[in-house]
Amino acid sequence: MSQGNIGEAPGPTGARRAAGGARPTEEVRTAAAAVLRMIWGVHVSRAVYVVAALGIAELLARGPMTAAQLAQATQAHEPSLYRVLRLLASLGVLTEHEDRSFTLTILGERLRADVPASMRSWAMLVDCGGGMRSFEPIIETVKTGEPGLDIAYGSGLFEFLAAHPDQAQQFQAAMSERTAALAPSVAAGYDFSAMRTVADIGGGKGTLLAAILRAHGHLRGILFDLPSVAADAAALLQAEGVADRCEIVAGDFFQDVPDGADGYVLANVLHDWEDAASVRILSACRRAMAKDGRVLIVERLIPDDPADAVPVLLSDLTMLVITGGKERTNAEYGQLLADAGMTFASVQQVAPPYGIIEGLAP
């Protein structure tokens, strides 16, 4: 490389050349540094992945360890590992001590597998086939609208997962991790007292449905998902003590869903799909629901204030690249409900940015 230093925002000399001799103001230099941090965001993601993939958070849960000790335990190259750990310490994920040992902060604790609000599976998911590689053709995605995963692998996300069981297992672990953090808020945040039967459509292993049934002892539940997913639900429902009040049904929500439930829960489902497909899913629920039934859409909602929107918009970009779906506003979900023959009744914030949108049959 030539005279500039990699990793630094443009200095006065380089900026002066680029701007025809004008010296940049402090405001401009600060802006350049902020943009550089954005550009290098992927570096942080990969460093976090190292800690998750090598089990370093689990090792540090036992107590302080040096880079040498961690390298020996993980069969890593000590100088290289130290540089990753040092970066994460500067970001508040770890704490580096005077003896060059490291300990976990509250952020680092989230990279353990066995803690509340664990994010370890999400950190691992970034290396899944639906992760980094799907972002590589993002220019083509922006020009054509085709998801990057489809471009990279020649198939959609769910076809890809069906062909790669190890990746599917990692994907499901991340989904379960997210649902486990969200489920108590959903179970407590909506009044289920008027219902007798709740169907969780696309309910995965049953984490959310189990939380709802535990919190509302009068309810019976139906767990509905693809055969490959629903097969894993029985053990979780049994462990949660609700198996005797829950029926597991396998099928395709684009075709038909179980009849007769009072409420149909769609949690983190519709954001996977573009509008026409989402309307098909909602229409299947509309056809199946009991008289006076309702659908409960549990999704991240794009807020009106741009300052609060960043986490949801990052998820929205992920949907663009991975599935072709999108995050939506209240109004956009209202339009989906209308197109499926239902009315928008209410929205309740639970664990923001998540909300529960209630749709009623007319």
PDB file of N, CA and C in Angstrom, residues 29-106:
ATOM      1  N   ARG A  29     -14.128  15.527   9.171  1.00  0.00           N
ATOM      2  CA  ARG A  29     -13.291  14.411   9.607  1.00  0.00           C
ATOM      3  C   ARG A  29     -14.090  13.451  10.500  1.00  0.00           C
ATOM      4  N   THR A  30     -14.922  14.002  11.354  1.00  0.00           N
ATOM      5  CA  THR A  30     -15.761  13.157  12.202  1.00  0.00           C
ATOM      6  C   THR A  30     -16.736  12.344  11.356  1.00  0.00           C
ATOM      7  N   ALA A  31     -17.286  12.994  10.327  1.00  0.00           N
ATOM      8  CA  ALA A  31     -18.208  12.290   9.434  1.00  0.00           C
ATOM      9  C   ALA A  31     -17.497  11.162   8.694  1.00  0.00           C
ATOM     10  N   ALA A  32     -16.276  11.433   8.230  1.00  0.00           N
ATOM     11  CA  ALA A  32     -15.514  10.406   7.521  1.00  0.00           C
ATOM     12  C   ALA A  32     -15.229   9.209   8.425  1.00  0.00           C
ATOM     13  N   ALA A  33     -14.883   9.488   9.677  1.00  0.00           N
ATOM     14  CA  ALA A  33     -14.619   8.404  10.625  1.00  0.00           C
ATOM     15  C   ALA A  33     -15.882   7.583  10.882  1.00  0.00           C
ATOM     16  N   ALA A  34     -17.038   8.254  10.944  1.00  0.00           N
ATOM     17  CA  ALA A  34     -18.295   7.542  11.169  1.00  0.00           C
ATOM     18  C   ALA A  34     -18.631   6.633   9.993  1.00  0.00           C
ATOM     19  N   VAL A  35     -18.394   7.119   8.783  1.00  0.00           N
ATOM     20  CA  VAL A  35     -18.653   6.298   7.596  1.00  0.00           C
ATOM     21  C   VAL A  35     -17.712   5.097   7.565  1.00  0.00           C
ATOM     22  N   LEU A  36     -16.460   5.311   7.957  1.00  0.00           N
ATOM     23  CA  LEU A  36     -15.505   4.208   7.977  1.00  0.00           C
ATOM     24  C   LEU A  36     -15.944   3.123   8.960  1.00  0.00           C
ATOM     25  N   ARG A  37     -16.492   3.528  10.100  1.00  0.00           N
ATOM     26  CA  ARG A  37     -16.994   2.531  11.049  1.00  0.00           C
ATOM     27  C   ARG A  37     -18.132   1.722  10.431  1.00  0.00           C
ATOM     28  N   MET A  38     -18.972   2.385   9.642  1.00  0.00           N
ATOM     29  CA  MET A  38     -20.033   1.657   8.946  1.00  0.00           C
ATOM     30  C   MET A  38     -19.445   0.665   7.954  1.00  0.00           C
ATOM     31  N   ILE A  39     -18.465   1.110   7.190  1.00  0.00           N
ATOM     32  CA  ILE A  39     -17.850   0.255   6.177  1.00  0.00           C
ATOM     33  C   ILE A  39     -17.241  -0.985   6.813  1.00  0.00           C
ATOM     34  N   TRP A  40     -16.652  -0.805   7.977  1.00  0.00           N
ATOM     35  CA  TRP A  40     -15.967  -1.906   8.639  1.00  0.00           C
ATOM     36  C   TRP A  40     -16.860  -2.662   9.621  1.00  0.00           C
ATOM     37  N   GLY A  41     -18.158  -2.451   9.545  1.00  0.00           N
ATOM     38  CA  GLY A  41     -19.061  -3.166  10.434  1.00  0.00           C
ATOM     39  C   GLY A  41     -18.958  -4.670  10.309  1.00  0.00           C
ATOM     40  N   VAL A  42     -18.676  -5.148   9.102  1.00  0.00           N
ATOM     41  CA  VAL A  42     -18.557  -6.592   8.891  1.00  0.00           C
ATOM     42  C   VAL A  42     -17.419  -7.183   9.707  1.00  0.00           C
ATOM     43  N   HIS A  43     -16.378  -6.399   9.973  1.00  0.00           N
ATOM     44  CA  HIS A  43     -15.260  -6.892  10.774  1.00  0.00           C
ATOM     45  C   HIS A  43     -15.722  -7.236  12.188  1.00  0.00           C
ATOM     46  N   VAL A  44     -16.583  -6.398  12.734  1.00  0.00           N
ATOM     47  CA  VAL A  44     -17.100  -6.649  14.079  1.00  0.00           C
ATOM     48  C   VAL A  44     -17.914  -7.941  14.091  1.00  0.00           C
ATOM     49  N   SER A  45     -18.768  -8.097  13.088  1.00  0.00           N
ATOM     50  CA  SER A  45     -19.587  -9.298  12.996  1.00  0.00           C
ATOM     51  C   SER A  45     -18.728 -10.557  12.963  1.00  0.00           C
ATOM     52  N   ARG A  46     -17.647 -10.510  12.195  1.00  0.00           N
ATOM     53  CA  ARG A  46     -16.790 -11.695  12.082  1.00  0.00           C
ATOM     54  C   ARG A  46     -16.018 -11.944  13.372  1.00  0.00           C
ATOM     55  N   ALA A  47     -15.630 -10.894  14.062  1.00  0.00           N
ATOM     56  CA  ALA A  47     -14.928 -11.069  15.337  1.00  0.00           C
ATOM     57  C   ALA A  47     -15.857 -11.697  16.377  1.00  0.00           C
ATOM     58  N   VAL A  48     -17.100 -11.251  16.411  1.00  0.00           N
ATOM     59  CA  VAL A  48     -18.082 -11.845  17.320  1.00  0.00           C
ATOM     60  C   VAL A  48     -18.290 -13.317  16.973  1.00  0.00           C
ATOM     61  N   TYR A  49     -18.312 -13.605  15.686  1.00  0.00           N
ATOM     62  CA  TYR A  49     -18.471 -14.997  15.242  1.00  0.00           C
ATOM     63  C   TYR A  49     -17.345 -15.880  15.766  1.00  0.00           C
ATOM     64  N   VAL A  50     -16.124 -15.374  15.778  1.00  0.00           N
ATOM     65  CA  VAL A  50     -14.988 -16.150  16.284  1.00  0.00           C
ATOM     66  C   VAL A  50     -15.235 -16.578  17.730  1.00  0.00           C
ATOM     67  N   VAL A  51     -15.673 -15.637  18.552  1.00  0.00           N
ATOM     68  CA  VAL A  51     -15.910 -15.942  19.968  1.00  0.00           C
ATOM     69  C   VAL A  51     -17.023 -16.978  20.121  1.00  0.00           C
ATOM     70  N   ALA A  52     -18.065 -16.858  19.301  1.00  0.00           N
ATOM     71  CA  ALA A  52     -19.170 -17.815  19.380  1.00  0.00           C
ATOM     72  C   ALA A  52     -18.757 -19.187  18.863  1.00  0.00           C
ATOM     73  N   ALA A  53     -18.113 -19.215  17.706  1.00  0.00           N
ATOM     74  CA  ALA A  53     -17.795 -20.486  17.056  1.00  0.00           C
ATOM     75  C   ALA A  53     -16.757 -21.293  17.818  1.00  0.00           C
ATOM     76  N   LEU A  54     -15.798 -20.621  18.433  1.00  0.00           N
ATOM     77  CA  LEU A  54     -14.741 -21.318  19.166  1.00  0.00           C
ATOM     78  C   LEU A  54     -15.118 -21.616  20.617  1.00  0.00           C
ATOM     79  N   GLY A  55     -16.303 -21.205  21.025  1.00  0.00           N
ATOM     80  CA  GLY A  55     -16.730 -21.470  22.395  1.00  0.00           C
ATOM     81  C   GLY A  55     -15.983 -20.660  23.435  1.00  0.00           C
ATOM     82  N   ILE A  56     -15.459 -19.513  23.030  1.00  0.00           N
ATOM     83  CA  ILE A  56     -14.654 -18.701  23.946  1.00  0.00           C
ATOM     84  C   ILE A  56     -15.506 -18.127  25.075  1.00  0.00           C
ATOM     85  N   ALA A  57     -16.742 -17.763  24.771  1.00  0.00           N
ATOM     86  CA  ALA A  57     -17.606 -17.229  25.833  1.00  0.00           C
ATOM     87  C   ALA A  57     -17.842 -18.280  26.916  1.00  0.00           C
ATOM     88  N   GLU A  58     -18.018 -19.540  26.512  1.00  0.00           N
ATOM     89  CA  GLU A  58     -18.195 -20.614  27.496  1.00  0.00           C
ATOM     90  C   GLU A  58     -16.947 -20.783  28.354  1.00  0.00           C
ATOM     91  N   LEU A  59     -15.781 -20.686  27.718  1.00  0.00           N
ATOM     92  CA  LEU A  59     -14.529 -20.815  28.471  1.00  0.00           C
ATOM     93  C   LEU A  59     -14.370 -19.672  29.472  1.00  0.00           C
ATOM     94  N   LEU A  60     -14.666 -18.455  29.044  1.00  0.00           N
ATOM     95  CA  LEU A  60     -14.503 -17.302  29.927  1.00  0.00           C
ATOM     96  C   LEU A  60     -15.552 -17.271  31.034  1.00  0.00           C
ATOM     97  N   ALA A  61     -16.638 -17.999  30.859  1.00  0.00           N
ATOM     98  CA  ALA A  61     -17.637 -18.070  31.926  1.00  0.00           C
ATOM     99  C   ALA A  61     -17.065 -18.726  33.179  1.00  0.00           C
ATOM    100  N   ARG A  62     -15.987 -19.490  33.017  1.00  0.00           N
ATOM    101  CA  ARG A  62     -15.348 -20.152  34.163  1.00  0.00           C
ATOM    102  C   ARG A  62     -14.454 -19.197  34.947  1.00  0.00           C
ATOM    103  N   GLY A  63     -14.049 -18.091  34.305  1.00  0.00           N
ATOM    104  CA  GLY A  63     -13.170 -17.135  34.963  1.00  0.00           C
ATOM    105  C   GLY A  63     -12.193 -16.537  33.975  1.00  0.00           C
ATOM    106  N   PRO A  64     -11.356 -15.586  34.416  1.00  0.00           N
ATOM    107  CA  PRO A  64     -10.408 -14.917  33.519  1.00  0.00           C
ATOM    108  C   PRO A  64      -9.450 -15.917  32.866  1.00  0.00           C
ATOM    109  N   MET A  65      -9.164 -15.670  31.584  1.00  0.00           N
ATOM    110  CA  MET A  65      -8.193 -16.481  30.850  1.00  0.00           C
ATOM    111  C   MET A  65      -7.403 -15.572  29.927  1.00  0.00           C
ATOM    112  N   THR A  66      -6.134 -15.889  29.734  1.00  0.00           N
ATOM    113  CA  THR A  66      -5.301 -15.133  28.806  1.00  0.00           C
ATOM    114  C   THR A  66      -5.525 -15.644  27.390  1.00  0.00           C
ATOM    115  N   ALA A  67      -5.035 -14.857  26.430  1.00  0.00           N
ATOM    116  CA  ALA A  67      -5.122 -15.294  25.041  1.00  0.00           C
ATOM    117  C   ALA A  67      -4.378 -16.606  24.844  1.00  0.00           C
ATOM    118  N   ALA A  68      -3.248 -16.774  25.542  1.00  0.00           N
ATOM    119  CA  ALA A  68      -2.481 -18.018  25.422  1.00  0.00           C
ATOM    120  C   ALA A  68      -3.303 -19.209  25.913  1.00  0.00           C
ATOM    121  N   GLN A  69      -3.978 -19.043  27.033  1.00  0.00           N
ATOM    122  CA  GLN A  69      -4.795 -20.131  27.568  1.00  0.00           C
ATOM    123  C   GLN A  69      -5.980 -20.435  26.651  1.00  0.00           C
ATOM    124  N   LEU A  70      -6.591 -19.387  26.140  1.00  0.00           N
ATOM    125  CA  LEU A  70      -7.721 -19.578  25.234  1.00  0.00           C
ATOM    126  C   LEU A  70      -7.274 -20.216  23.926  1.00  0.00           C
ATOM    127  N   ALA A  71      -6.113 -19.806  23.436  1.00  0.00           N
ATOM    128  CA  ALA A  71      -5.592 -20.384  22.199  1.00  0.00           C
ATOM    129  C   ALA A  71      -5.314 -21.872  22.376  1.00  0.00           C
ATOM    130  N   GLN A  72      -4.749 -22.236  23.511  1.00  0.00           N
ATOM    131  CA  GLN A  72      -4.469 -23.647  23.770  1.00  0.00           C
ATOM    132  C   GLN A  72      -5.769 -24.445  23.851  1.00  0.00           C
ATOM    133  N   ALA A  73      -6.781 -23.876  24.494  1.00  0.00           N
ATOM    134  CA  ALA A  73      -8.047 -24.585  24.667  1.00  0.00           C
ATOM    135  C   ALA A  73      -8.822 -24.729  23.365  1.00  0.00           C
ATOM    136  N   THR A  74      -8.596 -23.813  22.419  1.00  0.00           N
ATOM    137  CA  THR A  74      -9.364 -23.822  21.169  1.00  0.00           C
ATOM    138  C   THR A  74      -8.519 -24.183  19.957  1.00  0.00           C
ATOM    139  N   GLN A  75      -7.244 -24.534  20.194  1.00  0.00           N
ATOM    140  CA  GLN A  75      -6.313 -24.872  19.107  1.00  0.00           C
ATOM    141  C   GLN A  75      -6.210 -23.716  18.104  1.00  0.00           C
ATOM    142  N   ALA A  76      -6.070 -22.515  18.643  1.00  0.00           N
ATOM    143  CA  ALA A  76      -5.967 -21.313  17.815  1.00  0.00           C
ATOM    144  C   ALA A  76      -4.544 -20.765  17.847  1.00  0.00           C
ATOM    145  N   HIS A  77      -4.272 -19.840  16.941  1.00  0.00           N
ATOM    146  CA  HIS A  77      -2.981 -19.152  16.857  1.00  0.00           C
ATOM    147  C   HIS A  77      -3.026 -17.981  17.833  1.00  0.00           C
ATOM    148  N   GLU A  78      -2.221 -18.030  18.882  1.00  0.00           N
ATOM    149  CA  GLU A  78      -2.349 -17.069  19.976  1.00  0.00           C
ATOM    150  C   GLU A  78      -2.268 -15.608  19.536  1.00  0.00           C
ATOM    151  N   PRO A  79      -1.256 -15.194  18.754  1.00  0.00           N
ATOM    152  CA  PRO A  79      -1.198 -13.768  18.389  1.00  0.00           C
ATOM    153  C   PRO A  79      -2.429 -13.307  17.613  1.00  0.00           C
ATOM    154  N   SER A  80      -2.920 -14.167  16.725  1.00  0.00           N
ATOM    155  CA  SER A  80      -4.102 -13.792  15.942  1.00  0.00           C
ATOM    156  C   SER A  80      -5.340 -13.720  16.825  1.00  0.00           C
ATOM    157  N   LEU A  81      -5.487 -14.705  17.702  1.00  0.00           N
ATOM    158  CA  LEU A  81      -6.638 -14.700  18.600  1.00  0.00           C
ATOM    159  C   LEU A  81      -6.607 -13.479  19.510  1.00  0.00           C
ATOM    160  N   TYR A  82      -5.438 -13.129  20.003  1.00  0.00           N
ATOM    161  CA  TYR A  82      -5.337 -11.961  20.880  1.00  0.00           C
ATOM    162  C   TYR A  82      -5.847 -10.702  20.184  1.00  0.00           C
ATOM    163  N   ARG A  83      -5.542 -10.558  18.915  1.00  0.00           N
ATOM    164  CA  ARG A  83      -5.961  -9.350  18.198  1.00  0.00           C
ATOM    165  C   ARG A  83      -7.486  -9.282  18.066  1.00  0.00           C
ATOM    166  N   VAL A  84      -8.113 -10.442  17.869  1.00  0.00           N
ATOM    167  CA  VAL A  84      -9.577 -10.475  17.830  1.00  0.00           C
ATOM    168  C   VAL A  84     -10.156 -10.108  19.193  1.00  0.00           C
ATOM    169  N   LEU A  85      -9.587 -10.686  20.250  1.00  0.00           N
ATOM    170  CA  LEU A  85     -10.080 -10.420  21.603  1.00  0.00           C
ATOM    171  C   LEU A  85      -9.875  -8.962  21.990  1.00  0.00           C
ATOM    172  N   ARG A  86      -8.747  -8.408  21.591  1.00  0.00           N
ATOM    173  CA  ARG A  86      -8.457  -7.002  21.893  1.00  0.00           C
ATOM    174  C   ARG A  86      -9.483  -6.086  21.237  1.00  0.00           C
ATOM    175  N   LEU A  87      -9.840  -6.379  19.985  1.00  0.00           N
ATOM    176  CA  LEU A  87     -10.871  -5.591  19.306  1.00  0.00           C
ATOM    177  C   LEU A  87     -12.193  -5.669  20.065  1.00  0.00           C
ATOM    178  N   LEU A  88     -12.589  -6.867  20.441  1.00  0.00           N
ATOM    179  CA  LEU A  88     -13.865  -7.020  21.134  1.00  0.00           C
ATOM    180  C   LEU A  88     -13.847  -6.363  22.503  1.00  0.00           C
ATOM    181  N   ALA A  89     -12.687  -6.328  23.140  1.00  0.00           N
ATOM    182  CA  ALA A  89     -12.575  -5.603  24.410  1.00  0.00           C
ATOM    183  C   ALA A  89     -12.782  -4.109  24.194  1.00  0.00           C
ATOM    184  N   SER A  90     -12.272  -3.587  23.095  1.00  0.00           N
ATOM    185  CA  SER A  90     -12.447  -2.158  22.809  1.00  0.00           C
ATOM    186  C   SER A  90     -13.900  -1.817  22.525  1.00  0.00           C
ATOM    187  N   LEU A  91     -14.683  -2.828  22.130  1.00  0.00           N
ATOM    188  CA  LEU A  91     -16.096  -2.628  21.814  1.00  0.00           C
ATOM    189  C   LEU A  91     -17.010  -2.966  22.990  1.00  0.00           C
ATOM    190  N   GLY A  92     -16.427  -3.364  24.117  1.00  0.00           N
ATOM    191  CA  GLY A  92     -17.226  -3.632  25.299  1.00  0.00           C
ATOM    192  C   GLY A  92     -17.791  -5.031  25.392  1.00  0.00           C
ATOM    193  N   VAL A  93     -17.359  -5.924  24.500  1.00  0.00           N
ATOM    194  CA  VAL A  93     -17.825  -7.312  24.553  1.00  0.00           C
ATOM    195  C   VAL A  93     -17.047  -8.094  25.609  1.00  0.00           C
ATOM    196  N   LEU A  94     -15.769  -7.768  25.736  1.00  0.00           N
ATOM    197  CA  LEU A  94     -14.883  -8.370  26.730  1.00  0.00           C
ATOM    198  C   LEU A  94     -14.222  -7.257  27.537  1.00  0.00           C
ATOM    199  N   THR A  95     -13.599  -7.636  28.632  1.00  0.00           N
ATOM    200  CA  THR A  95     -12.736  -6.733  29.388  1.00  0.00           C
ATOM    201  C   THR A  95     -11.333  -7.315  29.386  1.00  0.00           C
ATOM    202  N   GLU A  96     -10.344  -6.491  28.990  1.00  0.00           N
ATOM    203  CA  GLU A  96      -8.947  -6.925  29.049  1.00  0.00           C
ATOM    204  C   GLU A  96      -8.315  -6.352  30.314  1.00  0.00           C
ATOM    205  N   HIS A  97      -7.638  -7.195  31.065  1.00  0.00           N
ATOM    206  CA  HIS A  97      -7.026  -6.796  32.327  1.00  0.00           C
ATOM    207  C   HIS A  97      -5.523  -6.590  32.153  1.00  0.00           C
ATOM    208  N   GLU A  98      -4.886  -6.029  33.178  1.00  0.00           N
ATOM    209  CA  GLU A  98      -3.467  -5.673  33.082  1.00  0.00           C
ATOM    210  C   GLU A  98      -2.581  -6.872  32.781  1.00  0.00           C
ATOM    211  N   ASP A  99      -2.973  -8.047  33.243  1.00  0.00           N
ATOM    212  CA  ASP A  99      -2.169  -9.247  32.967  1.00  0.00           C
ATOM    213  C   ASP A  99      -2.506  -9.865  31.610  1.00  0.00           C
ATOM    214  N   ARG A 100      -3.263  -9.115  30.784  1.00  0.00           N
ATOM    215  CA  ARG A 100      -3.673  -9.519  29.439  1.00  0.00           C
ATOM    216  C   ARG A 100      -4.627 -10.712  29.464  1.00  0.00           C
ATOM    217  N   SER A 101      -5.282 -10.894  30.597  1.00  0.00           N
ATOM    218  CA  SER A 101      -6.369 -11.868  30.646  1.00  0.00           C
ATOM    219  C   SER A 101      -7.669 -11.166  30.255  1.00  0.00           C
ATOM    220  N   PHE A 102      -8.664 -11.962  29.917  1.00  0.00           N
ATOM    221  CA  PHE A 102      -9.944 -11.425  29.459  1.00  0.00           C
ATOM    222  C   PHE A 102     -11.077 -12.010  30.298  1.00  0.00           C
ATOM    223  N   THR A 103     -12.124 -11.206  30.464  1.00  0.00           N
ATOM    224  CA  THR A 103     -13.361 -11.669  31.087  1.00  0.00           C
ATOM    225  C   THR A 103     -14.540 -11.175  30.255  1.00  0.00           C
ATOM    226  N   LEU A 104     -15.698 -11.787  30.488  1.00  0.00           N
ATOM    227  CA  LEU A 104     -16.906 -11.414  29.764  1.00  0.00           C
ATOM    228  C   LEU A 104     -17.562 -10.187  30.389  1.00  0.00           C
ATOM    229  N   THR A 105     -18.090  -9.307  29.556  1.00  0.00           N
ATOM    230  CA  THR A 105     -18.999  -8.255  30.011  1.00  0.00           C
ATOM    231  C   THR A 105     -20.430  -8.773  29.844  1.00  0.00           C
ATOM    232  N   ILE A 106     -21.406  -7.944  30.167  1.00  0.00           N
ATOM    233  CA  ILE A 106     -22.797  -8.353  29.968  1.00  0.00           C
ATOM    234  C   ILE A 106     -23.083  -8.586  28.486  1.00  0.00           C
TER     235      ILE A 106
END
